Amino acid sequence: MKSQLRFKLVAFACGAVFAGGAAAATITIINNDGAGEGFNDPTLVAPLPSNPEITLGAQRLSVVRAVANEWGALLRSSVEIKIRVAFNPLTCNGTSAVLGSAGALSAHANFANAPFPNTLYSAALANSLAGTDLRPTGMDNEDINSQYNSSYDSGTCITGVAGWYYSTSRTDATPANRTALFPVVFHEFAHGLGFQTFTSTTTGAFTGGVPDIWTRHLMDATSSQRWIQMTSNAQRVASAISDPNLVWAGGNVRVDKPLYLRSTPKLVVNAPAAIAGLKDAQPASFGPVPPSQGITGDMVLVIDGTAPSQDGCETLINPAALAGKIALIERGFCNFNVKVKRAQLAGAIAAVVYNNVASGLPGMGGIDATVIIPSYGILQADGNAILAQLGGNPVNATLGFDPSSAFAGTTRGFVRMNAPNPIQPGSSVSHFTADTSPDLLMGPAINLNLFNDADLTIPLFRDIGWKVNASPGLYIFAGDFEEF
Amino acid sequence: MNRQIFRAAVGASLLNVAVFACAAETSAKSASPTAPQTQGAVGMRIYVDPGTGAMVDRPVTAQHKSAAADDDAQFNQDNSGLRVVTHPDGSISIALEGRFQMATQAHKAEDGSIKYTCEDAEHSAQGEHTHAQPVSVAPIRDVR
């Protein structure tokens, strides 16, 4: 195929309009559960702030319908998208549980209006592109299959977890002993809508001998060769474990990444000169990402009055000193979000948690939608260096980014895909890298705080052919498709 | 149409032969008559751990895992053998037979933190296991 690159600047950020496009997609949930179970479970439950239903089944159904409506509002299609959903008793024990799954039920190629010949598209996307339901008689009547773990509500999956939380809004805070279903479904539905490859990552073979749209955008960053151009299955197998060189070459993701990604996070110590410089840091999964210019202030060690008093696990007793400053906190004894929240309540503008072990950064996970200040985790050594200075001149620092670095999670300007060695079937290739900052909806490690943030998934969906409703983006390739 | 599907599969691994039996059908599922291979495809299985003799809910031996995948299309990520249907207009359709399902898992670490990851359903069905070499993944987050 002749190489061709068609740039069409359709609209600038915030407000793209597609002439002649279909309306928001209609996504219909097909309740696949029998009477009295799953979505039809009549067990009475207390209504939630964001979910007024009063039976377990109805609350569950309300969540998946809310997710369907969310995706339906983001995507455009004249063909109804049908998702078959059930609650089933999936694998679980005290330390692990399968929460749920989703995927396309069929794939299609060479249909009318297909952007590329001999290229498989997942059912929902293929129907949308074709403008008609392509599923032939005898094939599954739905586009996507999805299921979620009913056993999770038994309280026997994951010790300490009581079950799902059926909120439909991120403002409805998830209790600490529950897992919000919404963000799990939001992530899984994205797979079913097309965020997946049908190419085997273990053999490199195309399904049915036909490459999929994913293979046209997966690229080895060192050779600039896309998966579809690779002449052997072995090349694709090697590429699938080539982290950090497996990238997404689609134009929309490439162009729109500045809207969603930041440079490598760093704690920038501005003063005193003895310890000034860039310090390795990892942002918390909760709370906001610092603005692009960073957030700057003097650092103050928290004091909670209970030994060890610098861990911030009890109410802080030095709020006057912390107000308007960056709180410095030691890791340990309580959750990260508890520490940061206490700093916030004391008036701090940001928080830095230093590790309590010699190696590594504290990967600050946790869930708390009420945390509104940014926070970073830093090395123990850097924390100790700051502590050593606090008794003298002020330590001034910025929760910022490495100005010389590329966007976190990118290689040569392309967003990386998950390509660990050895292969992690399903996780590899069909997710963005986990190295982005901030976390992305379709990263392999799911950040439930993202809830319904579609972020860079929307540009990727545009790359594979979805028409979308107005969202930030340059829409360089909207309406047409990049060829090579 | 409703269909009762619940399969408890018992692997008789001491004999090095996995025996999977349909033990009970307790979960009512509405089955599409056109999609028998994916309806209610996931069930709770139990296996015999050859090391302890105990019954566990995860496949232990290679035979268990292979049989689990063969028995249940939902756990099968193998893309071989799928039938390509070419229609009169030249278009192509492939029924994926329940394969390529992506699954979210929750894992609780020794420190009490819970991590959420997404992988394929077949991998999830293998339960907790270790890889031959350390898996190179991005930083894992802890809650404390």
PDB file of C-alpha atoms in Angstrom, chain A residues 32-34 37 84 87-93 95-111 120 136 138-140 145 147 151 158-159 161 179 184 187-188 191 196-198 200 205-208 282-285 331 334-336 363-366 420-422 424-427 430-431 434-435 439 444-446 448, chain B residues 2 6 26-32 34-36 38-45 57-58 74-75 77-79 82 84-85 87 89-109 111 114-125 127-128 131-144:
ATOM      1  CA  ASN A  32     -27.680 -12.083  31.279  1.00  0.00           C
ATOM      2  CA  ASP A  33     -28.542 -13.173  34.795  1.00  0.00           C
ATOM      3  CA  GLY A  34     -31.340 -15.474  35.762  1.00  0.00           C
ATOM      4  CA  GLU A  37     -29.400 -13.686  41.127  1.00  0.00           C
ATOM      5  CA  ARG A  84     -23.989  -8.819  27.529  1.00  0.00           C
ATOM      6  CA  PHE A  87     -22.631 -11.373  37.716  1.00  0.00           C
ATOM      7  CA  ASN A  88     -21.013 -14.758  38.211  1.00  0.00           C
ATOM      8  CA  PRO A  89     -19.103 -16.428  41.038  1.00  0.00           C
ATOM      9  CA  LEU A  90     -15.560 -15.906  39.783  1.00  0.00           C
ATOM     10  CA  THR A  91     -12.340 -17.061  41.348  1.00  0.00           C
ATOM     11  CA  CYS A  92     -11.440 -15.501  44.677  1.00  0.00           C
ATOM     12  CA  ASN A  93      -9.820 -16.220  47.993  1.00  0.00           C
ATOM     13  CA  THR A  95      -5.602 -12.682  48.956  1.00  0.00           C
ATOM     14  CA  SER A  96      -6.759 -12.398  45.371  1.00  0.00           C
ATOM     15  CA  ALA A  97      -9.888 -12.186  43.327  1.00  0.00           C
ATOM     16  CA  VAL A  98     -10.920 -11.882  39.726  1.00  0.00           C
ATOM     17  CA  LEU A  99     -13.106  -8.800  39.766  1.00  0.00           C
ATOM     18  CA  GLY A 100     -14.480  -8.911  36.278  1.00  0.00           C
ATOM     19  CA  SER A 101     -13.743  -9.222  32.606  1.00  0.00           C
ATOM     20  CA  ALA A 102     -14.801  -8.007  29.199  1.00  0.00           C
ATOM     21  CA  GLY A 103     -13.917  -8.405  25.581  1.00  0.00           C
ATOM     22  CA  ALA A 104     -15.331  -8.276  22.094  1.00  0.00           C
ATOM     23  CA  LEU A 105     -17.448 -11.197  20.988  1.00  0.00           C
ATOM     24  CA  SER A 106     -16.576 -10.981  17.318  1.00  0.00           C
ATOM     25  CA  ALA A 107     -14.268  -9.219  14.905  1.00  0.00           C
ATOM     26  CA  HIS A 108     -14.921  -8.067  11.350  1.00  0.00           C
ATOM     27  CA  ALA A 109     -12.984  -6.963   8.291  1.00  0.00           C
ATOM     28  CA  ASN A 110     -13.544  -5.823   4.698  1.00  0.00           C
ATOM     29  CA  PHE A 111     -16.979  -4.421   5.449  1.00  0.00           C
ATOM     30  CA  LEU A 120     -10.020  -6.753  11.873  1.00  0.00           C
ATOM     31  CA  PRO A 136     -24.528 -12.365  10.715  1.00  0.00           C
ATOM     32  CA  GLY A 138     -25.858 -17.412  13.958  1.00  0.00           C
ATOM     33  CA  MET A 139     -23.219 -15.226  15.540  1.00  0.00           C
ATOM     34  CA  ASP A 140     -23.481 -13.734  18.997  1.00  0.00           C
ATOM     35  CA  ASN A 145     -19.277  -9.932  26.735  1.00  0.00           C
ATOM     36  CA  GLN A 147     -19.008 -10.324  33.747  1.00  0.00           C
ATOM     37  CA  SER A 151     -18.687 -13.695  45.180  1.00  0.00           C
ATOM     38  CA  ILE A 158      -9.810 -10.495  49.875  1.00  0.00           C
ATOM     39  CA  THR A 159      -9.588 -10.494  53.634  1.00  0.00           C
ATOM     40  CA  VAL A 161     -12.873  -6.322  51.918  1.00  0.00           C
ATOM     41  CA  THR A 179     -14.100  -1.626  45.966  1.00  0.00           C
ATOM     42  CA  VAL A 184     -13.568  -1.522  37.017  1.00  0.00           C
ATOM     43  CA  HIS A 187     -11.904   0.016  32.248  1.00  0.00           C
ATOM     44  CA  GLU A 188     -13.234  -3.348  31.103  1.00  0.00           C
ATOM     45  CA  HIS A 191     -11.414  -3.285  26.198  1.00  0.00           C
ATOM     46  CA  GLN A 196      -7.380  -4.787  22.740  1.00  0.00           C
ATOM     47  CA  THR A 197      -5.465  -6.711  20.147  1.00  0.00           C
ATOM     48  CA  PHE A 198      -6.561  -9.998  18.638  1.00  0.00           C
ATOM     49  CA  SER A 200      -1.472 -13.499  19.871  1.00  0.00           C
ATOM     50  CA  ALA A 205       0.031 -14.861  14.823  1.00  0.00           C
ATOM     51  CA  PHE A 206      -2.893 -12.843  13.534  1.00  0.00           C
ATOM     52  CA  THR A 207      -6.296 -14.222  14.402  1.00  0.00           C
ATOM     53  CA  GLY A 208      -7.623 -16.009  11.342  1.00  0.00           C
ATOM     54  CA  GLN A 282       6.504   9.309  42.382  1.00  0.00           C
ATOM     55  CA  PRO A 283       3.153  11.051  42.602  1.00  0.00           C
ATOM     56  CA  ALA A 284       0.390   9.507  44.677  1.00  0.00           C
ATOM     57  CA  SER A 285      -2.412   7.764  42.849  1.00  0.00           C
ATOM     58  CA  ARG A 331       6.234   6.557  55.556  1.00  0.00           C
ATOM     59  CA  CYS A 334      -0.939   4.298  58.380  1.00  0.00           C
ATOM     60  CA  ASN A 335      -2.095   4.671  54.824  1.00  0.00           C
ATOM     61  CA  PHE A 336      -0.633   7.267  52.504  1.00  0.00           C
ATOM     62  CA  GLY A 363       4.499   3.950  45.448  1.00  0.00           C
ATOM     63  CA  MET A 364       1.732   5.952  47.021  1.00  0.00           C
ATOM     64  CA  GLY A 365      -1.501   4.133  46.315  1.00  0.00           C
ATOM     65  CA  GLY A 366      -4.822   4.531  48.047  1.00  0.00           C
ATOM     66  CA  PRO A 420       7.201  -6.420  30.034  1.00  0.00           C
ATOM     67  CA  ASN A 421       9.521  -9.398  29.750  1.00  0.00           C
ATOM     68  CA  PRO A 422       8.329 -12.090  30.170  1.00  0.00           C
ATOM     69  CA  GLN A 424       1.972 -10.975  30.567  1.00  0.00           C
ATOM     70  CA  PRO A 425      -0.797 -12.254  28.327  1.00  0.00           C
ATOM     71  CA  GLY A 426      -3.627  -9.795  28.107  1.00  0.00           C
ATOM     72  CA  SER A 427      -1.809  -7.210  30.141  1.00  0.00           C
ATOM     73  CA  SER A 430      -3.394  -4.251  25.184  1.00  0.00           C
ATOM     74  CA  HIS A 431      -2.612  -1.559  27.777  1.00  0.00           C
ATOM     75  CA  ALA A 434       2.256   1.782  33.635  1.00  0.00           C
ATOM     76  CA  ASP A 435       5.076   4.345  33.540  1.00  0.00           C
ATOM     77  CA  ASP A 439      -1.828   7.118  35.642  1.00  0.00           C
ATOM     78  CA  PRO A 444      -2.171  -2.293  33.366  1.00  0.00           C
ATOM     79  CA  ALA A 445      -2.325  -1.369  37.041  1.00  0.00           C
ATOM     80  CA  ILE A 446      -5.765   0.092  37.538  1.00  0.00           C
ATOM     81  CA  LEU A 448      -9.600   3.258  40.807  1.00  0.00           C
TER      82      LEU A 448
ATOM     83  CA  ASN B   2     -32.413 -19.900  31.101  1.00  0.00           C
ATOM     84  CA  PHE B   6     -22.005 -23.979  37.422  1.00  0.00           C
ATOM     85  CA  THR B  26     -26.458 -23.416  40.837  1.00  0.00           C
ATOM     86  CA  SER B  27     -26.182 -20.239  38.869  1.00  0.00           C
ATOM     87  CA  ALA B  28     -29.047 -19.485  36.578  1.00  0.00           C
ATOM     88  CA  LYS B  29     -27.955 -17.781  33.423  1.00  0.00           C
ATOM     89  CA  SER B  30     -29.954 -16.531  30.511  1.00  0.00           C
ATOM     90  CA  ALA B  31     -28.260 -18.115  27.567  1.00  0.00           C
ATOM     91  CA  SER B  32     -28.363 -16.863  24.075  1.00  0.00           C
ATOM     92  CA  THR B  34     -26.553 -18.558  19.427  1.00  0.00           C
ATOM     93  CA  ALA B  35     -23.740 -18.260  21.898  1.00  0.00           C
ATOM     94  CA  PRO B  36     -23.423 -21.430  23.874  1.00  0.00           C
ATOM     95  CA  THR B  38     -19.567 -18.045  26.149  1.00  0.00           C
ATOM     96  CA  GLN B  39     -22.701 -18.215  28.196  1.00  0.00           C
ATOM     97  CA  GLY B  40     -21.952 -18.637  31.837  1.00  0.00           C
ATOM     98  CA  ALA B  41     -18.542 -19.740  30.777  1.00  0.00           C
ATOM     99  CA  VAL B  42     -16.935 -19.024  34.095  1.00  0.00           C
ATOM    100  CA  GLY B  43     -17.597 -21.296  37.004  1.00  0.00           C
ATOM    101  CA  MET B  44     -16.020 -22.045  40.345  1.00  0.00           C
ATOM    102  CA  ARG B  45     -13.601 -24.913  40.090  1.00  0.00           C
ATOM    103  CA  ASP B  57      -9.747 -23.220  43.969  1.00  0.00           C
ATOM    104  CA  ARG B  58      -6.794 -22.619  41.657  1.00  0.00           C
ATOM    105  CA  GLN B  74     -13.471 -17.799  28.506  1.00  0.00           C
ATOM    106  CA  PHE B  75     -10.076 -18.794  29.808  1.00  0.00           C
ATOM    107  CA  GLN B  77      -6.484 -16.791  24.768  1.00  0.00           C
ATOM    108  CA  ASP B  78      -5.320 -19.056  21.975  1.00  0.00           C
ATOM    109  CA  ASN B  79      -6.278 -17.459  18.682  1.00  0.00           C
ATOM    110  CA  LEU B  82     -11.128 -19.641  15.050  1.00  0.00           C
ATOM    111  CA  VAL B  84     -13.109 -17.061   9.434  1.00  0.00           C
ATOM    112  CA  VAL B  85     -16.454 -16.591   7.705  1.00  0.00           C
ATOM    113  CA  HIS B  87     -19.695 -13.303   3.392  1.00  0.00           C
ATOM    114  CA  ASP B  89     -20.113  -9.157  -0.086  1.00  0.00           C
ATOM    115  CA  GLY B  90     -16.516 -10.056   0.678  1.00  0.00           C
ATOM    116  CA  SER B  91     -16.607  -8.997   4.300  1.00  0.00           C
ATOM    117  CA  ILE B  92     -15.124 -11.215   6.966  1.00  0.00           C
ATOM    118  CA  SER B  93     -16.432 -12.156  10.405  1.00  0.00           C
ATOM    119  CA  ILE B  94     -14.739 -14.125  13.152  1.00  0.00           C
ATOM    120  CA  ALA B  95     -16.679 -15.284  16.184  1.00  0.00           C
ATOM    121  CA  LEU B  96     -14.137 -15.068  18.982  1.00  0.00           C
ATOM    122  CA  GLU B  97     -15.833 -17.829  20.957  1.00  0.00           C
ATOM    123  CA  GLY B  98     -15.355 -16.043  24.234  1.00  0.00           C
ATOM    124  CA  ARG B  99     -11.610 -15.692  23.882  1.00  0.00           C
ATOM    125  CA  PHE B 100      -9.722 -12.423  24.319  1.00  0.00           C
ATOM    126  CA  GLN B 101     -11.540 -11.529  27.504  1.00  0.00           C
ATOM    127  CA  MET B 102      -9.568  -9.120  29.652  1.00  0.00           C
ATOM    128  CA  ALA B 103      -9.872  -9.507  33.407  1.00  0.00           C
ATOM    129  CA  THR B 104      -9.310  -7.195  36.355  1.00  0.00           C
ATOM    130  CA  GLN B 105      -7.773  -8.807  39.394  1.00  0.00           C
ATOM    131  CA  ALA B 106      -7.350  -7.627  42.969  1.00  0.00           C
ATOM    132  CA  HIS B 107      -4.327  -8.803  44.922  1.00  0.00           C
ATOM    133  CA  LYS B 108      -3.729  -8.278  48.612  1.00  0.00           C
ATOM    134  CA  ALA B 109      -0.090  -7.997  49.594  1.00  0.00           C
ATOM    135  CA  ASP B 111       1.414  -5.463  54.095  1.00  0.00           C
ATOM    136  CA  ILE B 114      -4.504  -4.099  47.590  1.00  0.00           C
ATOM    137  CA  LYS B 115      -3.415  -3.743  43.980  1.00  0.00           C
ATOM    138  CA  TYR B 116      -5.637  -3.881  40.952  1.00  0.00           C
ATOM    139  CA  THR B 117      -4.278  -5.175  37.682  1.00  0.00           C
ATOM    140  CA  CYS B 118      -5.729  -6.089  34.332  1.00  0.00           C
ATOM    141  CA  GLU B 119      -4.658  -9.157  32.434  1.00  0.00           C
ATOM    142  CA  ASP B 120      -6.297 -11.839  30.396  1.00  0.00           C
ATOM    143  CA  ALA B 121      -8.855 -14.199  31.828  1.00  0.00           C
ATOM    144  CA  GLU B 122      -6.708 -17.243  31.172  1.00  0.00           C
ATOM    145  CA  HIS B 123      -3.871 -15.774  33.172  1.00  0.00           C
ATOM    146  CA  SER B 124      -6.252 -14.856  35.954  1.00  0.00           C
ATOM    147  CA  ALA B 125      -7.556 -18.397  36.073  1.00  0.00           C
ATOM    148  CA  GLY B 127      -4.270 -18.124  40.192  1.00  0.00           C
ATOM    149  CA  GLU B 128      -1.272 -17.028  42.164  1.00  0.00           C
ATOM    150  CA  HIS B 131       7.151 -16.336  36.704  1.00  0.00           C
ATOM    151  CA  ALA B 132      10.469 -17.820  35.733  1.00  0.00           C
ATOM    152  CA  GLN B 133      12.108 -14.440  35.982  1.00  0.00           C
ATOM    153  CA  PRO B 134      11.080 -11.197  37.581  1.00  0.00           C
ATOM    154  CA  VAL B 135       8.365  -9.468  35.653  1.00  0.00           C
ATOM    155  CA  SER B 136       9.441  -6.042  34.593  1.00  0.00           C
ATOM    156  CA  VAL B 137       6.514  -3.856  35.446  1.00  0.00           C
ATOM    157  CA  ALA B 138       6.078  -0.264  36.412  1.00  0.00           C
ATOM    158  CA  PRO B 139       6.146   0.686  40.072  1.00  0.00           C
ATOM    159  CA  ILE B 140       3.469  -1.032  42.080  1.00  0.00           C
ATOM    160  CA  ARG B 141       1.614   1.199  44.443  1.00  0.00           C
ATOM    161  CA  ASP B 142       1.003   0.401  48.056  1.00  0.00           C
ATOM    162  CA  VAL B 143      -1.506   2.034  50.301  1.00  0.00           C
ATOM    163  CA  ARG B 144       0.933   2.485  53.136  1.00  0.00           C
TER     164      ARG B 144
END
